[in-house]
Coordinates of C-alpha atoms and ligand atoms in Angstrom, one line a residue:
M1 CA -11.0 10.9 -13.3
T2 CA -8.6 13.8 -13.6
A3 CA -5.8 13.4 -11.0
Y4 CA -5.6 17.1 -10.3
V5 CA -6.4 18.3 -6.8
S6 CA -6.6 22.0 -6.2
A7 CA -4.0 23.7 -3.9
F8 CA -6.9 25.0 -1.9
D9 CA -8.1 21.5 -1.1
L10 CA -4.7 20.0 -0.5
F11 CA -3.5 22.9 1.7
S12 CA -6.5 23.6 4.0
I13 CA -6.2 25.9 7.0
G14 CA -7.5 24.0 10.0
I15 CA -6.6 22.8 13.4
G16 CA -4.4 20.2 15.0
P17 CA -3.6 17.6 15.8
S18 CA -4.8 15.4 13.0
S19 CA -6.3 16.0 9.5
S20 CA -7.9 12.6 9.4
H21 CA -8.8 12.3 13.1
T22 CA -9.6 15.9 14.0
V23 CA -10.3 18.0 10.9
G24 CA -12.2 15.3 8.9
P25 CA -14.5 14.3 11.8
M26 CA -15.2 17.9 12.6
K27 CA -16.1 18.5 8.9
A28 CA -18.3 15.4 9.0
A29 CA -20.2 16.5 12.1
L30 CA -20.5 20.0 10.7
D31 CA -21.9 18.5 7.4
F32 CA -24.4 16.4 9.4
A33 CA -25.6 19.3 11.5
E34 CA -26.0 21.5 8.4
R35 CA -28.0 18.8 6.6
L36 CA -30.4 18.6 9.5
R37 CA -30.7 22.4 9.4
D38 CA -31.1 22.5 5.6
H39 CA -33.8 19.9 5.8
N40 CA -35.7 21.7 8.5
L41 CA -35.2 18.8 10.9
L42 CA -33.4 20.5 13.7
D43 CA -36.5 21.1 15.8
Q44 CA -37.4 17.4 15.8
V45 CA -34.0 16.3 17.2
S46 CA -33.6 15.6 20.9
R47 CA -30.5 13.4 20.8
V48 CA -27.5 12.8 18.6
T49 CA -25.1 9.9 18.9
C50 CA -21.7 9.3 17.2
D51 CA -20.0 6.0 16.7
L52 CA -16.3 6.1 15.9
Y53 CA -15.0 3.0 14.1
G54 CA -11.6 1.5 13.4
S55 CA -8.7 3.9 13.7
L56 CA -10.9 6.8 14.8
G57 CA -12.1 4.6 17.7
A58 CA -8.6 3.3 18.5
T59 CA -6.7 6.6 18.6
G60 CA -9.6 9.2 18.6
I61 CA -9.1 10.4 22.1
G62 CA -5.4 11.1 21.6
H63 CA -6.2 12.9 18.3
G64 CA -9.0 15.1 19.8
T65 CA -11.7 13.4 17.7
P66 CA -14.5 13.6 20.2
G67 CA -14.0 17.4 20.7
A68 CA -13.9 17.8 17.0
V69 CA -17.2 16.0 16.6
V70 CA -18.9 18.1 19.3
A71 CA -17.5 21.3 17.8
G72 CA -18.7 20.3 14.3
L73 CA -22.2 19.6 15.6
R74 CA -22.1 23.0 17.1
G75 CA -21.5 24.5 13.7
L76 CA -17.8 25.3 14.1
D77 CA -15.6 25.2 11.0
P78 CA -12.0 24.0 11.2
E79 CA -10.7 27.0 9.2
T80 CA -12.5 29.8 11.2
C81 CA -13.0 28.4 14.7
D82 CA -11.0 29.2 17.8
P83 CA -8.9 26.1 18.3
A84 CA -9.3 26.4 22.1
D85 CA -13.1 25.9 21.7
V86 CA -12.4 22.5 20.0
R87 CA -9.9 21.4 22.6
T88 CA -12.5 21.7 25.4
A89 CA -15.6 20.8 23.5
W90 CA -15.9 17.2 24.6
T91 CA -14.4 17.4 28.1
G92 CA -16.6 20.5 28.8
L93 CA -19.7 18.3 28.4
E94 CA -19.0 16.8 31.9
A95 CA -19.9 20.1 33.5
S96 CA -22.4 21.2 30.9
P97 CA -23.9 18.2 29.0
E98 CA -25.6 19.9 26.0
V99 CA -24.8 21.2 22.6
A100 CA -26.5 23.8 20.4
L101 CA -26.9 21.9 17.1
S102 CA -25.7 24.0 14.2
G103 CA -25.3 26.8 16.7
T104 CA -29.0 27.1 17.4
H105 CA -31.0 24.1 18.6
R106 CA -30.1 23.0 22.1
I107 CA -30.1 19.3 23.0
A108 CA -28.8 17.2 25.8
F109 CA -25.4 15.7 24.9
R110 CA -23.2 13.6 27.2
M111 CA -19.6 12.6 26.8
D112 CA -20.7 8.9 26.3
D113 CA -23.0 9.9 23.4
I114 CA -19.7 9.4 21.5
V115 CA -18.9 5.7 21.4
F116 CA -15.5 4.2 20.6
N117 CA -15.6 1.0 18.5
P118 CA -11.9 0.4 17.7
L119 CA -12.4 -3.3 16.8
V120 CA -15.2 -2.5 14.2
R121 CA -13.6 -1.7 10.8
L122 CA -16.0 -0.7 8.1
P123 CA -14.9 -2.1 4.7
A124 CA -14.8 1.3 2.8
H125 CA -12.1 2.9 5.0
P126 CA -10.4 2.4 8.4
N127 CA -11.5 5.9 9.5
A128 CA -15.3 5.7 9.7
M129 CA -17.9 7.3 11.9
K130 CA -21.7 7.2 12.0
L131 CA -23.8 10.1 13.2
T132 CA -27.4 9.5 14.2
A133 CA -30.1 12.0 15.1
L134 CA -33.1 10.8 17.2
D135 CA -36.4 12.3 18.2
S136 CA -37.8 12.4 21.7
G137 CA -39.3 8.9 21.3
G138 CA -35.9 7.4 20.3
A139 CA -36.9 7.1 16.6
T140 CA -34.1 7.8 14.0
I141 CA -34.6 11.0 12.1
A142 CA -31.4 10.8 10.1
T143 CA -28.2 8.7 10.1
D144 CA -25.1 9.1 8.0
T145 CA -21.8 7.3 7.8
Y146 CA -18.8 9.3 6.9
Y147 CA -15.2 8.3 6.0
S148 CA -12.3 10.6 6.9
I149 CA -10.0 9.6 4.1
G150 CA -6.9 11.6 4.9
G151 CA -5.8 15.2 4.6
G152 CA -9.1 16.5 6.1
F153 CA -11.0 15.1 3.1
I154 CA -14.3 13.4 3.9
R155 CA -16.7 11.2 2.0
R156 CA -20.3 10.6 3.0
E157 CA -21.6 7.1 2.3
G158 CA -23.9 7.1 -0.6
D159 CA -22.6 10.3 -2.1
A160 CA -21.9 9.8 -5.8
T161 CA -19.5 12.7 -6.0
S162 CA -15.8 12.4 -5.5
D163 CA -14.0 13.9 -2.5
V164 CA -11.9 15.7 -5.0
A165 CA -13.6 18.7 -6.6
I166 CA -14.1 18.1 -10.3
A167 CA -13.4 21.1 -12.6
D168 CA -12.6 21.7 -16.2
W169 CA -8.9 21.7 -15.6
A170 CA -6.7 23.3 -18.3
H171 CA -4.2 20.5 -18.1
P172 CA -5.7 17.3 -16.7
F173 CA -3.2 14.5 -15.9
A174 CA -3.4 11.2 -14.1
T175 CA 0.3 10.3 -13.9
S176 CA 3.6 12.0 -13.5
A177 CA 4.5 10.7 -17.0
A178 CA 1.5 12.6 -18.4
L179 CA 2.5 15.7 -16.4
M180 CA 6.0 15.5 -17.9
D181 CA 4.5 15.3 -21.4
I182 CA 2.3 18.4 -20.7
C183 CA 5.4 20.3 -19.6
A184 CA 7.5 19.1 -22.6
E185 CA 4.7 19.9 -25.1
S186 CA 3.7 23.3 -23.7
G187 CA 7.1 24.5 -22.4
L188 CA 5.4 25.2 -19.1
S189 CA 6.9 24.5 -15.7
I190 CA 5.0 22.3 -13.3
A191 CA 4.0 25.3 -11.3
E192 CA 2.6 27.0 -14.4
V193 CA 0.6 23.9 -15.3
A194 CA -0.8 23.9 -11.7
F195 CA -1.6 27.6 -11.9
D196 CA -3.5 27.2 -15.2
N197 CA -5.5 24.4 -13.5
E198 CA -6.4 26.6 -10.6
L199 CA -7.9 29.1 -13.1
A200 CA -10.7 26.6 -13.7
R201 CA -12.1 27.7 -10.3
H202 CA -10.6 31.1 -9.6
T203 CA -9.3 34.2 -11.3
A204 CA -5.5 34.7 -11.4
D205 CA -5.7 37.3 -8.6
E206 CA -7.7 35.0 -6.4
V207 CA -5.2 32.2 -6.9
N208 CA -2.3 34.4 -5.9
D209 CA -4.2 35.9 -3.0
R210 CA -5.2 32.4 -1.7
L211 CA -1.7 31.1 -2.1
D212 CA -0.4 34.1 -0.2
R213 CA -2.9 33.4 2.6
I214 CA -1.7 29.8 2.8
W215 CA 1.9 30.9 3.0
K216 CA 1.0 33.5 5.7
A217 CA -0.8 30.8 7.8
M218 CA 2.1 28.5 7.4
S219 CA 4.6 31.2 8.4
D220 CA 2.5 32.3 11.3
C221 CA 2.3 28.7 12.5
V222 CA 6.1 28.4 12.4
D223 CA 6.5 31.7 14.3
A224 CA 3.9 30.7 16.9
G225 CA 5.8 27.4 17.5
L226 CA 9.1 29.2 17.8
R227 CA 7.7 31.5 20.5
T228 CA 6.0 28.8 22.6
E229 CA 7.6 26.8 25.3
G230 CA 6.2 24.2 27.8
V231 CA 4.8 20.7 27.7
L232 CA 2.4 19.3 25.1
P233 CA -1.0 18.1 26.2
G234 CA -2.0 14.4 26.2
G235 CA 0.0 12.9 29.2
L236 CA 3.2 11.9 27.5
K237 CA 4.9 15.1 29.0
V238 CA 6.6 15.8 25.7
K239 CA 8.6 19.0 26.0
R240 CA 8.3 21.6 23.2
R241 CA 11.8 22.1 21.7
A242 CA 11.4 24.5 18.7
A243 CA 11.6 27.6 20.8
L244 CA 14.6 26.3 22.7
V245 CA 16.5 25.2 19.6
S246 CA 15.9 28.6 17.8
E247 CA 16.9 30.5 20.8
H248 CA 20.1 28.5 21.0
L249 CA 20.8 29.0 17.4
A250 CA 20.2 32.7 17.6
T251 CA 22.3 33.4 20.7
E252 CA 25.1 30.9 20.6
D253 CA 28.4 31.2 18.7
F254 CA 29.1 28.4 16.4
W255 CA 32.7 29.0 15.5
V256 CA 34.6 25.8 14.7
G257 CA 37.9 25.4 13.0
G258 CA 38.3 29.1 12.3
G259 CA 34.9 29.4 10.6
R260 CA 31.3 29.7 11.5
R261 CA 29.4 26.4 11.5
D262 CA 26.5 26.2 9.0
T263 CA 23.3 26.1 11.1
T264 CA 20.8 26.4 8.3
I265 CA 19.7 22.7 8.6
E266 CA 19.2 23.2 12.3
W267 CA 17.0 26.2 11.6
L268 CA 15.1 24.2 9.1
Q269 CA 14.5 21.5 11.7
S270 CA 13.4 24.0 14.3
F271 CA 10.8 25.3 11.8
A272 CA 9.4 21.8 11.4
L273 CA 9.4 21.2 15.1
A274 CA 7.6 24.4 15.6
V275 CA 4.7 23.5 13.2
N276 CA 4.3 20.0 14.6
E277 CA 4.4 21.2 18.2
E278 CA 1.6 23.7 17.3
N279 CA -0.2 20.8 15.7
A280 CA 0.2 18.6 18.7
G281 CA -1.1 21.4 20.9
G282 CA -4.2 21.6 18.8
G283 CA -3.3 25.0 17.3
R284 CA -3.9 26.6 13.9
V285 CA -2.2 24.5 11.3
V286 CA -2.2 24.2 7.5
T287 CA -2.9 20.6 6.4
A288 CA 0.1 19.8 4.1
P289 CA -1.1 17.3 2.9
T290 CA -2.0 16.0 6.4
N291 CA -1.6 17.4 9.9
G292 CA 0.8 14.7 11.2
A293 CA 3.1 15.6 8.3
A294 CA 2.2 19.3 8.3
G295 CA 5.7 20.5 9.3
I296 CA 7.7 19.6 6.2
V297 CA 6.2 21.8 3.4
P298 CA 6.2 25.0 5.6
A299 CA 9.6 24.3 7.1
V300 CA 11.2 24.0 3.7
L301 CA 9.3 27.0 2.4
K302 CA 10.5 29.1 5.4
Y303 CA 14.0 27.8 4.8
Y304 CA 13.7 29.0 1.2
M305 CA 12.6 32.4 2.2
R306 CA 15.2 32.8 4.9
F307 CA 18.3 31.2 3.4
V308 CA 18.0 31.1 -0.4
P309 CA 19.3 34.3 -2.0
N310 CA 16.7 36.3 -3.9
A311 CA 13.8 34.3 -2.6
N312 CA 10.5 36.1 -3.2
I313 CA 6.8 35.7 -3.1
E314 CA 6.7 34.5 -6.7
G315 CA 9.0 31.7 -5.6
V316 CA 6.6 30.9 -2.7
R317 CA 3.7 30.6 -5.1
A318 CA 5.7 28.4 -7.5
Y319 CA 6.8 26.2 -4.6
L320 CA 3.2 25.7 -3.4
L321 CA 1.9 25.1 -6.9
T322 CA 4.6 22.6 -7.7
A323 CA 4.0 20.8 -4.4
T324 CA 0.3 20.7 -5.3
A325 CA 0.8 19.0 -8.6
I326 CA 3.0 16.3 -6.9
G327 CA 0.6 15.9 -4.0
S328 CA -2.3 15.5 -6.4
L329 CA -0.6 12.4 -7.8
F330 CA -0.3 10.8 -4.4
K331 CA -3.8 11.7 -3.4
T332 CA -5.5 10.2 -6.4
N333 CA -3.2 7.3 -7.2
A334 CA -2.3 6.0 -3.7
S335 CA -3.2 7.5 -0.3
I336 CA -2.3 10.3 2.0
S337 CA -3.9 8.6 5.0
G338 CA -1.8 7.0 7.7
A339 CA -4.7 4.8 8.6
E340 CA -4.7 3.4 5.1
A341 CA -1.0 3.4 4.1
G342 CA 1.0 4.0 7.3
C343 CA 3.4 6.9 7.8
Q344 CA 4.9 6.4 4.3
G345 CA 1.6 7.7 3.1
E346 CA 1.8 10.9 5.1
V347 CA 5.5 11.9 5.6
G348 CA 6.5 10.4 2.3
P349 CA 4.2 12.6 0.1
A350 CA 4.9 15.6 2.3
C351 CA 8.6 15.2 1.8
A352 CA 8.1 14.6 -1.9
M353 CA 6.0 17.8 -2.2
A354 CA 8.6 19.9 -0.4
A355 CA 11.5 18.4 -2.3
A356 CA 9.8 19.1 -5.6
G357 CA 8.8 22.6 -4.6
L358 CA 12.3 23.5 -3.5
C359 CA 13.9 21.9 -6.6
A360 CA 11.6 24.0 -8.8
V361 CA 12.4 27.3 -7.1
L362 CA 16.1 26.5 -7.2
G363 CA 15.8 26.3 -11.0
G364 CA 15.1 22.6 -11.5
T365 CA 13.6 21.4 -14.8
P366 CA 10.3 19.4 -14.7
Q367 CA 12.3 16.2 -14.9
Q368 CA 14.6 17.2 -12.1
V369 CA 11.6 18.1 -10.0
E370 CA 10.0 14.8 -10.7
N371 CA 13.3 13.1 -9.8
A372 CA 13.3 15.0 -6.5
A373 CA 9.8 13.9 -5.6
E374 CA 10.6 10.3 -6.5
I375 CA 13.8 10.2 -4.4
A376 CA 12.0 11.7 -1.4
M377 CA 9.2 9.1 -1.6
E378 CA 11.5 6.2 -2.4
H379 CA 13.3 6.5 0.9
H380 CA 10.2 6.6 3.0
L381 CA 8.7 3.4 1.6
G382 CA 7.6 1.0 4.3
L383 CA 7.5 3.7 7.0
T384 CA 5.0 2.6 9.7
C385 CA 2.6 4.7 11.7
D386 CA 2.8 3.9 15.4
P387 CA 2.2 7.0 17.4
V388 CA 2.9 6.5 21.1
G389 CA -0.3 6.9 23.2
G390 CA -2.3 7.6 20.0
L391 CA -0.9 11.2 20.1
V392 CA 0.6 13.0 17.1
Q393 CA 3.8 13.6 19.0
V394 CA 6.2 10.6 19.1
P395 CA 7.6 9.9 16.5
C396 CA 5.7 12.4 14.5
I397 CA 7.3 15.7 15.6
E398 CA 10.9 14.6 15.1
R399 CA 10.0 12.7 12.0
N400 CA 8.9 16.0 10.3
A401 CA 12.2 17.6 11.2
I402 CA 14.2 14.8 9.7
A403 CA 12.0 14.6 6.6
S404 CA 12.5 18.4 6.1
S405 CA 16.3 17.9 6.0
T406 CA 15.7 15.0 3.6
A407 CA 13.7 17.2 1.3
V408 CA 16.4 19.8 1.1
T409 CA 19.1 17.2 0.5
V410 CA 17.0 15.5 -2.1
A411 CA 16.2 18.7 -4.0
R412 CA 19.9 19.5 -4.2
L413 CA 20.8 16.0 -5.2
A414 CA 18.3 16.0 -8.0
L415 CA 19.7 19.3 -9.3
H416 CA 23.1 17.6 -9.8
G417 CA 21.4 15.2 -12.3
D418 CA 19.8 15.7 -15.7
G419 CA 16.4 14.4 -14.6
N420 CA 17.0 10.9 -16.0
H421 CA 16.6 8.1 -13.4
I422 CA 15.7 4.5 -13.0
V423 CA 12.6 4.6 -10.8
S424 CA 9.8 6.9 -12.0
L425 CA 7.6 8.8 -9.6
D426 CA 4.6 6.8 -10.9
T427 CA 6.4 3.6 -10.0
V428 CA 7.3 4.7 -6.5
I429 CA 3.7 6.0 -5.9
E430 CA 2.3 2.6 -7.0
T431 CA 4.9 0.8 -4.8
M432 CA 3.8 2.9 -1.8
R433 CA 0.1 2.0 -2.5
Q434 CA 0.9 -1.7 -2.7
T435 CA 3.1 -1.6 0.4
G436 CA 0.3 0.2 2.3
L437 CA -2.1 -2.6 1.3
D438 CA 0.4 -5.3 2.5
M439 CA 1.1 -3.4 5.8
S440 CA -0.4 -4.9 8.9
T441 CA -3.1 -2.8 10.5
K442 CA -0.9 -2.6 13.6
Y443 CA 1.2 -0.1 11.8
K444 CA -1.7 2.0 10.4
E445 CA -2.6 4.6 13.0
T446 CA -4.0 2.1 15.5
S447 CA -1.2 2.4 18.0
E448 CA -1.2 -1.4 18.3
G449 CA 2.4 -2.0 17.2
G450 CA 5.9 -0.6 16.9
L451 CA 6.9 2.3 19.1
A452 CA 3.3 2.6 20.4
V453 CA 3.6 -0.7 22.3
N454 CA 7.4 -0.7 23.0
V455 CA 7.6 2.7 24.6
V456 CA 6.5 2.5 28.2
E457 CA 4.2 5.4 29.1
C458 CA 4.7 6.7 32.6
Ligands
SF4_501 S1 3.5 8.3 12.7 FE1 3.3 9.4 10.8 S2 1.3 8.8 9.9 FE2 1.3 8.2 12.1 S3 0.4 9.9 13.1 FE3 2.6 10.3 13.2 S4 3.0 11.6 11.3 FE4 0.9 10.7 11.1

């Protein structure tokens, strides 16, 4: 199989707080409702149930999974819905226990029609869910098992097709070594290779328009986070900090030792905090390549636009395309799912994508870009996923801020070299995959270990 994943699959405009626990389940429920509609079965349905297994069952409530399921059954799409409708979709059933399946067919639906089975792990993937439609006599009309496999991608059991859209890519590659060969033989940059690949599905103008829409959504998300103060939902009482940090940076004097202190890294971190606070609040977010790690790619891109001289929209597109090519390698050769690989599989690839994108737009060669991605991933190996209270807040929000700084540091470090290095990107991706397999399930988005059990919630 070709390793290339389109930018428009890797960067999907959706909602917070989780690509695997919110966006994926919403897409699965939407798909289930649309299948009932397309097979003219809606009128026969009088009840729908949903079983959430493994990690979805363990941390689903904190990640907004039940609301996402109800919203999807109602026919709402993560890209176009009002995020507020999703946030209240499940809890609102208490007062009004019904849903309009696919937006049209009303059935009774109670909060406990969604069942949490955290101890049941289906073999195909830790994020599994089963949807069942029943008639008035209790007989099953349709039942489907879905896997939310990270980054908002879903797979329906029994589907022969890959979760990754197959197309006649101009430059198929399965490894970073093959990508380097393509660049060397063609003289193309990584971004140009990725652009050519997108032409398999879109015209050049469409590719540019869609990339610009992704950038706008990312930038809007940063701006929304920088404007919003208050406490995040979920009960941990985590205070939003992005607005306060940016206000501080904008209004305070930072003169030290006769010169003005460089605050660019603090601005960068405020951008990441902003995105992840919007995500934790269930706002409009671009999956990049997941929601938990959604702050890093936009923060570094905002940093580029704000602080790099002569930054422009062509650079934005090159950044996103370079990040896509690198993200593709992670998606197809390892995992971008915290439930499968731990946080090394979310924040690691996001940092690698951002470092690669920035290195490219700062003038890096393909080898330097590959080096930047490799360094970024190498220093996230082994990172566990242990969100406190099952919420994508602690450690996730700060972790994105720190990883954004790492991405900038790494891009600049790689530019000092000639691209030759000991550990290849392919090797570090395979190491991440193996480390994820060896990692205890306690540290894979179950909130059963690490910070999740050592931080006392009050
Ligand atoms: S700890 Fe990392 S992988 Fe886990 S939810 Fe937070 S950002 Fe995602």
